[in-house]
Every structure is written in C-alpha cells, then in structure tokens.
C-alpha cells in the first residue's frame, strides 16, 4: 500500500471566504450539506477537525506514517475512503451518505447485513467532485497533523482543547474561526510527554481543557 486517502465533504463552509467564515453562526454550522450528525461532530466537520481526528485514528489503526495518510474533499460524500496501491491502482469504499451504515457495520462486524438505507444510485448521482482541502481557511486539519506527528500526549491535548472550544462556540461564547486559534494556543503551551502512561494522557486531557477554558 502507498497511501490511505480519507475523504471529507468539506462541510457547509467549503466555499466560504475567510471573511465569510468570521461571520459564521451556530445555526449555519449545524446545517451539514450531506450528513445528519450530532452538534459536536457536525461542528468538527465544518472546521475539518473531524478529518484531522480520523487521520490520527488511521495512523494508529493501520500503522501508516502520517505522510502516507492524505485528505481529499469529496463534496457528494459518495466515496468515503480509498487505498492507493503501489502499482497506481486505487480501491475505494463507496456508499450512500448515511451514518446508519457505518454504525450497523460496527455493531455487526465482520458480517455485512441488510440495511434500511437507500442503495446508492450511480445513474442519478451524475458527477462526483474532488479537491484539496484548504489548510489556510481550515487550520484545524493542519493542527491535527501536527499533533499526530508530535505524538505522545499532544493528540490528547489537541482533542481536549477542541472539545472545550467547540462547546464554547455552540454556547455562543466564541466565533467559529476562534476555535482553531484556541486549540493552537493550548498546544503551544504544552510540554509533550513522549511515551505517556494512561494516567499522563488523562492528566494532559484535563490540563488542556482547563487551559483552553482560560483562554476565552
């Protein structure tokens, strides 16, 4: 295998300018174009932090170096992930954009059972689009790569800070674009433990949440 490709819808603000992102409201962030999810995950999708967390997950689940885990915006959410092989061939996972499919598979693994989800109709789908993620407008994705490559307690710190920042946004205390700034600020203050115990990871998470709460 050469690369793992993780696809993202891009969220509701994929075409927003930086100026428009600065005016995003909670109601706007919760209107996802293709997926129906809870508030926290929906906001993470809007900021692309969800994809950053998936990058870290893929690294640990499959033992793949971060340089070989790529993110691609696939607007229609038809292709959910791909594996790029050494010979240039790709194997893609396609399906209807419905969270019941992965939830069911998680519960019934390794079996594939009948699902109530409508079957993907390729004829009516028409076209699918691909584009690179914009790290300038959506810095959370780059922060996740940074945290993953740093390793140790840093991913826990990033995640803890992000959870506090997302809740602050949902509560109307901070702007949408402020979330990544807060996470970056907490990460910059953290002294990473390279080979942490579970206790150290939990302590790092608690520390990150406390520090993030002090920054806004």
C-alpha atoms as an extended CHARMM CRD file, in Angstrom:
* protein
*
       216  EXT
         1         1  UNK       CA              0.0000000000        0.0000000000        0.0000000000  PROA      1               0.0000000000
         2         2  UNK       CA              1.2320000000        3.5000000000       -0.8720000000  PROA      2               0.0000000000
         3         3  UNK       CA             -1.3460000000        5.8770000000        0.6770000000  PROA      3               0.0000000000
         4         4  UNK       CA             -4.5930000000        5.9310000000        2.6150000000  PROA      4               0.0000000000
         5         5  UNK       CA             -6.9790000000        8.5950000000        1.3160000000  PROA      5               0.0000000000
         6         6  UNK       CA             -9.5950000000        9.9460000000        3.7120000000  PROA      6               0.0000000000
         7         7  UNK       CA            -12.3940000000       11.8890000000        2.0910000000  PROA      7               0.0000000000
         8         8  UNK       CA            -14.2490000000       14.8560000000        3.5720000000  PROA      8               0.0000000000
         9         9  UNK       CA            -17.4420000000       16.5330000000        2.4240000000  PROA      9               0.0000000000
        10        10  UNK       CA            -15.8090000000       19.8690000000        3.2020000000  PROA      10              0.0000000000
        11        11  UNK       CA            -18.7030000000       20.8250000000        5.4480000000  PROA      11              0.0000000000
        12        12  UNK       CA            -21.1700000000       23.6850000000        4.9380000000  PROA      12              0.0000000000
        13        13  UNK       CA            -18.4380000000       26.3240000000        4.5680000000  PROA      13              0.0000000000
        14        14  UNK       CA            -16.2240000000       24.7160000000        1.9490000000  PROA      14              0.0000000000
        15        15  UNK       CA            -16.8420000000       27.6400000000       -0.4420000000  PROA      15              0.0000000000
        16        16  UNK       CA            -16.7190000000       30.4010000000        2.1800000000  PROA      16              0.0000000000
        17        17  UNK       CA            -14.0760000000       33.1020000000        2.0870000000  PROA      17              0.0000000000
        18        18  UNK       CA            -12.1330000000       33.9520000000        5.2420000000  PROA      18              0.0000000000
        19        19  UNK       CA            -14.3450000000       36.9910000000        5.7080000000  PROA      19              0.0000000000
        20        20  UNK       CA            -17.4720000000       34.8470000000        5.4960000000  PROA      20              0.0000000000
        21        21  UNK       CA            -16.0430000000       32.3120000000        7.9560000000  PROA      21              0.0000000000
        22        22  UNK       CA            -15.6080000000       35.0870000000       10.5050000000  PROA      22              0.0000000000
        23        23  UNK       CA            -19.3790000000       35.6620000000       10.4220000000  PROA      23              0.0000000000
        24        24  UNK       CA            -20.4870000000       32.0330000000       10.7590000000  PROA      24              0.0000000000
        25        25  UNK       CA            -23.2640000000       31.3750000000       13.2870000000  PROA      25              0.0000000000
        26        26  UNK       CA            -24.0630000000       28.2120000000       15.2210000000  PROA      26              0.0000000000
        27        27  UNK       CA            -27.2090000000       27.6120000000       13.1670000000  PROA      27              0.0000000000
        28        28  UNK       CA            -25.1650000000       27.8430000000        9.9810000000  PROA      28              0.0000000000
        29        29  UNK       CA            -22.5590000000       25.4040000000       11.2780000000  PROA      29              0.0000000000
        30        30  UNK       CA            -25.1830000000       22.8160000000       12.2110000000  PROA      30              0.0000000000
        31        31  UNK       CA            -26.6240000000       22.6580000000        8.6800000000  PROA      31              0.0000000000
        32        32  UNK       CA            -24.4180000000       19.9930000000        7.1560000000  PROA      32              0.0000000000
        33        33  UNK       CA            -24.8500000000       19.5570000000        3.3720000000  PROA      33              0.0000000000
        34        34  UNK       CA            -24.8200000000       15.7410000000        3.3080000000  PROA      34              0.0000000000
        35        35  UNK       CA            -24.6340000000       14.1250000000        6.7520000000  PROA      35              0.0000000000
        36        36  UNK       CA            -27.0200000000       14.0370000000        9.7290000000  PROA      36              0.0000000000
        37        37  UNK       CA            -24.9410000000       14.0030000000       12.9190000000  PROA      37              0.0000000000
        38        38  UNK       CA            -24.9070000000       15.4310000000       16.4320000000  PROA      38              0.0000000000
        39        39  UNK       CA            -23.8820000000       19.0590000000       17.1320000000  PROA      39              0.0000000000
        40        40  UNK       CA            -20.2760000000       18.3910000000       18.1950000000  PROA      40              0.0000000000
        41        41  UNK       CA            -19.3960000000       16.1650000000       15.2400000000  PROA      41              0.0000000000
        42        42  UNK       CA            -21.1980000000       18.4950000000       12.8440000000  PROA      42              0.0000000000
        43        43  UNK       CA            -19.1260000000       21.4540000000       14.0290000000  PROA      43              0.0000000000
        44        44  UNK       CA            -15.9660000000       19.3440000000       13.7540000000  PROA      44              0.0000000000
        45        45  UNK       CA            -16.9700000000       18.5250000000       10.1890000000  PROA      45              0.0000000000
        46        46  UNK       CA            -17.4460000000       22.2100000000        9.4400000000  PROA      46              0.0000000000
        47        47  UNK       CA            -13.9380000000       23.0000000000       10.7180000000  PROA      47              0.0000000000
        48        48  UNK       CA            -12.4060000000       19.7910000000        9.2450000000  PROA      48              0.0000000000
        49        49  UNK       CA            -11.2070000000       18.8240000000       12.7310000000  PROA      49              0.0000000000
        50        50  UNK       CA            -13.1800000000       15.5900000000       12.3430000000  PROA      50              0.0000000000
        51        51  UNK       CA            -10.9780000000       14.6390000000        9.4190000000  PROA      51              0.0000000000
        52        52  UNK       CA             -7.8850000000       15.5010000000       11.4210000000  PROA      52              0.0000000000
        53        53  UNK       CA             -9.0060000000       13.1410000000       14.1610000000  PROA      53              0.0000000000
        54        54  UNK       CA             -9.5750000000       10.4530000000       11.5400000000  PROA      54              0.0000000000
        55        55  UNK       CA             -6.0180000000       10.9650000000       10.2910000000  PROA      55              0.0000000000
        56        56  UNK       CA             -4.7020000000       10.2380000000       13.7880000000  PROA      56              0.0000000000
        57        57  UNK       CA             -7.0280000000        7.2380000000       14.1000000000  PROA      57              0.0000000000
        58        58  UNK       CA             -5.8570000000        5.8250000000       10.7660000000  PROA      58              0.0000000000
        59        59  UNK       CA             -2.2210000000        6.1960000000       11.8260000000  PROA      59              0.0000000000
        60        60  UNK       CA             -2.7870000000        4.1140000000       14.9450000000  PROA      60              0.0000000000
        61        61  UNK       CA             -5.2400000000        1.6130000000       13.4660000000  PROA      61              0.0000000000
        62        62  UNK       CA             -3.1950000000        0.7400000000       10.3940000000  PROA      62              0.0000000000
        63        63  UNK       CA              0.3350000000        1.6870000000       11.4180000000  PROA      63              0.0000000000
        64        64  UNK       CA              0.7000000000        4.0720000000        8.4730000000  PROA      64              0.0000000000
        65        65  UNK       CA              3.0420000000        7.0610000000        8.5650000000  PROA      65              0.0000000000
        66        66  UNK       CA              1.3100000000       10.4560000000        8.5260000000  PROA      66              0.0000000000
        67        67  UNK       CA              3.0000000000       11.3360000000        5.2500000000  PROA      67              0.0000000000
        68        68  UNK       CA              1.0450000000        8.4850000000        3.6690000000  PROA      68              0.0000000000
        69        69  UNK       CA             -2.3710000000        9.4940000000        5.0090000000  PROA      69              0.0000000000
        70        70  UNK       CA             -3.9630000000       12.0050000000        2.6450000000  PROA      70              0.0000000000
        71        71  UNK       CA             -7.1710000000       14.0320000000        2.9190000000  PROA      71              0.0000000000
        72        72  UNK       CA             -9.3120000000       14.8750000000       -0.0880000000  PROA      72              0.0000000000
        73        73  UNK       CA            -12.5530000000       16.8650000000       -0.2680000000  PROA      73              0.0000000000
        74        74  UNK       CA            -15.2580000000       14.8170000000       -1.9980000000  PROA      74              0.0000000000
        75        75  UNK       CA            -18.3330000000       17.0250000000       -1.9320000000  PROA      75              0.0000000000
        76        76  UNK       CA            -21.0480000000       14.4800000000       -2.5840000000  PROA      76              0.0000000000
        77        77  UNK       CA            -19.8510000000       12.0990000000        0.1820000000  PROA      77              0.0000000000
        78        78  UNK       CA            -20.1300000000        9.1290000000       -2.1540000000  PROA      78              0.0000000000
        79        79  UNK       CA            -16.5310000000        7.9360000000       -1.7860000000  PROA      79              0.0000000000
        80        80  UNK       CA            -15.8220000000        7.5130000000        1.9150000000  PROA      80              0.0000000000
        81        81  UNK       CA            -12.1810000000        6.4110000000        1.7470000000  PROA      81              0.0000000000
        82        82  UNK       CA             -9.6270000000        4.9860000000       -0.6570000000  PROA      82              0.0000000000
        83        83  UNK       CA             -6.4550000000        2.9290000000       -0.5760000000  PROA      83              0.0000000000
        84        84  UNK       CA             -3.7590000000        3.7500000000       -3.1150000000  PROA      84              0.0000000000
        85        85  UNK       CA             -1.6750000000        0.7100000000       -4.0550000000  PROA      85              0.0000000000
        86        86  UNK       CA              1.9710000000        0.6630000000       -5.0690000000  PROA      86              0.0000000000
        87        87  UNK       CA              1.1310000000       -0.0010000000       -8.7220000000  PROA      87              0.0000000000
        88        88  UNK       CA             -1.0310000000        3.1220000000       -9.0160000000  PROA      88              0.0000000000
        89        89  UNK       CA             -4.3830000000        1.3470000000       -8.6010000000  PROA      89              0.0000000000
        90        90  UNK       CA             -6.9810000000        2.6010000000       -6.1090000000  PROA      90              0.0000000000
        91        91  UNK       CA             -9.5610000000        0.6720000000       -4.0890000000  PROA      91              0.0000000000
        92        92  UNK       CA            -12.4260000000        2.9110000000       -2.9780000000  PROA      92              0.0000000000
        93        93  UNK       CA            -15.2210000000        2.4760000000       -0.4400000000  PROA      93              0.0000000000
        94        94  UNK       CA            -18.4470000000        3.9350000000       -1.8330000000  PROA      94              0.0000000000
        95        95  UNK       CA            -21.9140000000        4.1790000000       -0.3810000000  PROA      95              0.0000000000
        96        96  UNK       CA            -24.9080000000        6.3560000000        0.4670000000  PROA      96              0.0000000000
        97        97  UNK       CA            -24.1840000000        9.2210000000        2.8630000000  PROA      97              0.0000000000
        98        98  UNK       CA            -25.9810000000        7.7380000000        5.8540000000  PROA      98              0.0000000000
        99        99  UNK       CA            -24.4070000000        7.1650000000        9.2790000000  PROA      99              0.0000000000
       100       100  UNK       CA            -26.5600000000        4.0680000000        9.8250000000  PROA      100             0.0000000000
       101       101  UNK       CA            -24.2770000000        2.0910000000        7.5040000000  PROA      101             0.0000000000
       102       102  UNK       CA            -21.0330000000        2.5070000000        9.4920000000  PROA      102             0.0000000000
       103       103  UNK       CA            -22.9080000000        2.2330000000       12.8020000000  PROA      103             0.0000000000
       104       104  UNK       CA            -24.5050000000       -1.0370000000       11.7090000000  PROA      104             0.0000000000
       105       105  UNK       CA            -21.1980000000       -2.3950000000       10.4570000000  PROA      105             0.0000000000
       106       106  UNK       CA            -19.5120000000       -1.5170000000       13.7480000000  PROA      106             0.0000000000
       107       107  UNK       CA            -22.1910000000       -3.4930000000       15.5770000000  PROA      107             0.0000000000
       108       108  UNK       CA            -22.2320000000       -6.4930000000       13.2310000000  PROA      108             0.0000000000
       109       109  UNK       CA            -18.5560000000       -6.7180000000       12.1490000000  PROA      109             0.0000000000
       110       110  UNK       CA            -17.3530000000       -8.7210000000       10.3200000000  PROA      110             0.0000000000
       111       111  UNK       CA            -20.7890000000       -9.5120000000        8.8520000000  PROA      111             0.0000000000
       112       112  UNK       CA            -22.4830000000       -7.3180000000        6.2570000000  PROA      112             0.0000000000
       113       113  UNK       CA            -26.2380000000       -7.3710000000        6.8690000000  PROA      113             0.0000000000
       114       114  UNK       CA            -29.1810000000       -5.8510000000        5.0080000000  PROA      114             0.0000000000
       115       115  UNK       CA            -29.6230000000       -2.1660000000        5.8080000000  PROA      115             0.0000000000
       116       116  UNK       CA            -32.6570000000        0.1770000000        5.7050000000  PROA      116             0.0000000000
       117       117  UNK       CA            -30.5240000000        2.7540000000        3.8930000000  PROA      117             0.0000000000
       118       118  UNK       CA            -31.3850000000        3.5480000000        0.2340000000  PROA      118             0.0000000000
       119       119  UNK       CA            -28.9960000000        1.9880000000       -2.2610000000  PROA      119             0.0000000000
       120       120  UNK       CA            -26.5550000000        4.3290000000       -3.9880000000  PROA      120             0.0000000000
       121       121  UNK       CA            -27.9080000000        5.0930000000       -7.4730000000  PROA      121             0.0000000000
       122       122  UNK       CA            -24.9430000000        5.8060000000       -9.7270000000  PROA      122             0.0000000000
       123       123  UNK       CA            -27.1070000000        6.8360000000      -12.6960000000  PROA      123             0.0000000000
       124       124  UNK       CA            -28.8560000000        9.6000000000      -10.7700000000  PROA      124             0.0000000000
       125       125  UNK       CA            -25.6880000000       10.6160000000       -8.9390000000  PROA      125             0.0000000000
       126       126  UNK       CA            -24.2220000000       12.1480000000      -12.0620000000  PROA      126             0.0000000000
       127       127  UNK       CA            -20.8340000000       13.5910000000      -11.1850000000  PROA      127             0.0000000000
       128       128  UNK       CA            -18.5610000000       13.4650000000       -8.1840000000  PROA      128             0.0000000000
       129       129  UNK       CA            -16.0080000000       16.1670000000       -7.4400000000  PROA      129             0.0000000000
       130       130  UNK       CA            -12.5840000000       16.1960000000       -5.8120000000  PROA      130             0.0000000000
       131       131  UNK       CA            -10.4320000000       18.9910000000       -4.4490000000  PROA      131             0.0000000000
       132       132  UNK       CA             -7.6130000000       19.5680000000       -1.9930000000  PROA      132             0.0000000000
       133       133  UNK       CA             -8.5160000000       20.8390000000        1.4870000000  PROA      133             0.0000000000
       134       134  UNK       CA             -7.6550000000       24.4700000000        2.1650000000  PROA      134             0.0000000000
       135       135  UNK       CA             -5.3830000000       24.4840000000        5.2210000000  PROA      135             0.0000000000
       136       136  UNK       CA             -5.4310000000       28.2740000000        5.4200000000  PROA      136             0.0000000000
       137       137  UNK       CA             -9.1880000000       28.5570000000        5.7980000000  PROA      137             0.0000000000
       138       138  UNK       CA             -9.4610000000       25.3420000000        7.8260000000  PROA      138             0.0000000000
       139       139  UNK       CA             -6.3510000000       25.2540000000       10.0590000000  PROA      139             0.0000000000
       140       140  UNK       CA             -7.7820000000       22.5880000000       12.3830000000  PROA      140             0.0000000000
       141       141  UNK       CA             -6.7690000000       19.8820000000        9.9130000000  PROA      141             0.0000000000
       142       142  UNK       CA             -3.1530000000       21.0220000000        9.9510000000  PROA      142             0.0000000000
       143       143  UNK       CA             -3.2070000000       21.1910000000       13.7630000000  PROA      143             0.0000000000
       144       144  UNK       CA             -4.3000000000       17.5600000000       13.8550000000  PROA      144             0.0000000000
       145       145  UNK       CA             -1.4330000000       16.5090000000       11.5920000000  PROA      145             0.0000000000
       146       146  UNK       CA              0.9450000000       18.4740000000       13.8260000000  PROA      146             0.0000000000
       147       147  UNK       CA             -0.4140000000       16.8420000000       16.9680000000  PROA      147             0.0000000000
       148       148  UNK       CA             -0.2370000000       13.3790000000       15.4440000000  PROA      148             0.0000000000
       149       149  UNK       CA              3.3270000000       13.7950000000       14.2250000000  PROA      149             0.0000000000
       150       150  UNK       CA              4.3820000000       15.1970000000       17.6000000000  PROA      150             0.0000000000
       151       151  UNK       CA              2.7930000000       12.2030000000       19.2900000000  PROA      151             0.0000000000
       152       152  UNK       CA              2.9280000000       11.4890000000       22.9950000000  PROA      152             0.0000000000
       153       153  UNK       CA              0.3610000000       13.4960000000       24.9150000000  PROA      153             0.0000000000
       154       154  UNK       CA             -0.1280000000       16.1090000000       22.1920000000  PROA      154             0.0000000000
       155       155  UNK       CA             -3.0750000000       14.4070000000       20.4100000000  PROA      155             0.0000000000
       156       156  UNK       CA             -4.9330000000       14.1770000000       23.7340000000  PROA      156             0.0000000000
       157       157  UNK       CA             -4.2140000000       17.8540000000       24.3760000000  PROA      157             0.0000000000
       158       158  UNK       CA             -5.4480000000       18.8340000000       20.9320000000  PROA      158             0.0000000000
       159       159  UNK       CA             -8.6250000000       16.7950000000       21.3360000000  PROA      159             0.0000000000
       160       160  UNK       CA             -9.3730000000       18.0710000000       24.8250000000  PROA      160             0.0000000000
       161       161  UNK       CA             -8.8600000000       21.6890000000       23.8200000000  PROA      161             0.0000000000
       162       162  UNK       CA            -11.0120000000       21.2070000000       20.7280000000  PROA      162             0.0000000000
       163       163  UNK       CA            -13.8940000000       19.7880000000       22.7500000000  PROA      163             0.0000000000
       164       164  UNK       CA            -13.8810000000       22.8310000000       25.0060000000  PROA      164             0.0000000000
       165       165  UNK       CA            -13.5650000000       25.2010000000       22.0430000000  PROA      165             0.0000000000
       166       166  UNK       CA            -16.4410000000       23.5560000000       20.1570000000  PROA      166             0.0000000000
       167       167  UNK       CA            -18.6910000000       23.7740000000       23.2070000000  PROA      167             0.0000000000
       168       168  UNK       CA            -17.7750000000       27.4340000000       23.6400000000  PROA      168             0.0000000000
       169       169  UNK       CA            -18.7640000000       28.0700000000       20.0280000000  PROA      169             0.0000000000
       170       170  UNK       CA            -22.0390000000       26.1670000000       20.4540000000  PROA      170             0.0000000000
       171       171  UNK       CA            -22.7350000000       28.2440000000       23.5740000000  PROA      171             0.0000000000
       172       172  UNK       CA            -22.1740000000       31.4580000000       21.6240000000  PROA      172             0.0000000000
       173       173  UNK       CA            -19.0810000000       32.4670000000       23.6090000000  PROA      173             0.0000000000
       174       174  UNK       CA            -16.5780000000       32.4940000000       20.7300000000  PROA      174             0.0000000000
       175       175  UNK       CA            -16.5830000000       32.8650000000       16.9540000000  PROA      175             0.0000000000
       176       176  UNK       CA            -16.2280000000       29.8960000000       14.6180000000  PROA      176             0.0000000000
       177       177  UNK       CA            -12.7320000000       30.9060000000       13.4960000000  PROA      177             0.0000000000
       178       178  UNK       CA            -11.6240000000       31.2700000000       17.1290000000  PROA      178             0.0000000000
       179       179  UNK       CA            -11.8120000000       27.5200000000       17.7650000000  PROA      179             0.0000000000
       180       180  UNK       CA             -8.6290000000       26.6480000000       15.8790000000  PROA      180             0.0000000000
       181       181  UNK       CA             -6.8370000000       29.6170000000       17.4760000000  PROA      181             0.0000000000
       182       182  UNK       CA             -7.6820000000       28.2960000000       20.9280000000  PROA      182             0.0000000000
       183       183  UNK       CA             -6.5340000000       24.7840000000       20.1010000000  PROA      183             0.0000000000
       184       184  UNK       CA             -3.2760000000       26.1130000000       18.6580000000  PROA      184             0.0000000000
       185       185  UNK       CA             -2.7450000000       28.2440000000       21.7510000000  PROA      185             0.0000000000
       186       186  UNK       CA             -3.1730000000       25.2920000000       24.0950000000  PROA      186             0.0000000000
       187       187  UNK       CA             -0.8900000000       23.0960000000       22.0000000000  PROA      187             0.0000000000
       188       188  UNK       CA              1.8020000000       25.7830000000       22.0480000000  PROA      188             0.0000000000
       189       189  UNK       CA              1.7210000000       25.8170000000       25.8600000000  PROA      189             0.0000000000
       190       190  UNK       CA              2.0140000000       22.0530000000       26.2790000000  PROA      190             0.0000000000
       191       191  UNK       CA              5.1910000000       20.1960000000       27.1910000000  PROA      191             0.0000000000
       192       192  UNK       CA              4.7060000000       16.8450000000       25.4840000000  PROA      192             0.0000000000
       193       193  UNK       CA              5.3680000000       13.5980000000       27.3100000000  PROA      193             0.0000000000
       194       194  UNK       CA              6.8290000000       11.2730000000       24.6690000000  PROA      194             0.0000000000
       195       195  UNK       CA              5.7490000000        7.8590000000       25.9850000000  PROA      195             0.0000000000
       196       196  UNK       CA              2.8600000000        8.6360000000       28.2940000000  PROA      196             0.0000000000
       197       197  UNK       CA              1.0310000000        6.2920000000       30.6200000000  PROA      197             0.0000000000
       198       198  UNK       CA             -2.7570000000        6.2670000000       30.6340000000  PROA      198             0.0000000000
       199       199  UNK       CA             -2.6590000000        8.4550000000       33.7380000000  PROA      199             0.0000000000
       200       200  UNK       CA             -0.4640000000       11.0100000000       31.9560000000  PROA      200             0.0000000000
       201       201  UNK       CA             -2.7890000000       11.0450000000       28.9490000000  PROA      201             0.0000000000
       202       202  UNK       CA             -5.7930000000       11.6960000000       31.1710000000  PROA      202             0.0000000000
       203       203  UNK       CA             -3.8740000000       14.4090000000       33.0280000000  PROA      203             0.0000000000
       204       204  UNK       CA             -2.9270000000       16.0290000000       29.6970000000  PROA      204             0.0000000000
       205       205  UNK       CA             -6.5500000000       15.9790000000       28.5930000000  PROA      205             0.0000000000
       206       206  UNK       CA             -7.7090000000       17.5950000000       31.8470000000  PROA      206             0.0000000000
       207       207  UNK       CA             -4.9260000000       20.1960000000       31.6230000000  PROA      207             0.0000000000
       208       208  UNK       CA             -5.8370000000       21.0840000000       28.0460000000  PROA      208             0.0000000000
       209       209  UNK       CA             -9.5000000000       21.5530000000       28.9070000000  PROA      209             0.0000000000
       210       210  UNK       CA             -8.6470000000       23.8220000000       31.8340000000  PROA      210             0.0000000000
       211       211  UNK       CA             -6.1560000000       25.9270000000       29.8580000000  PROA      211             0.0000000000
       212       212  UNK       CA             -8.4900000000       26.2510000000       26.8760000000  PROA      212             0.0000000000
       213       213  UNK       CA            -11.2550000000       27.4720000000       29.1640000000  PROA      213             0.0000000000
       214       214  UNK       CA             -8.9220000000       30.1610000000       30.4950000000  PROA      214             0.0000000000
       215       215  UNK       CA             -8.0950000000       31.4740000000       27.0110000000  PROA      215             0.0000000000
       216       216  UNK       CA            -11.5500000000       32.8280000000       26.1140000000  PROA      216             0.0000000000
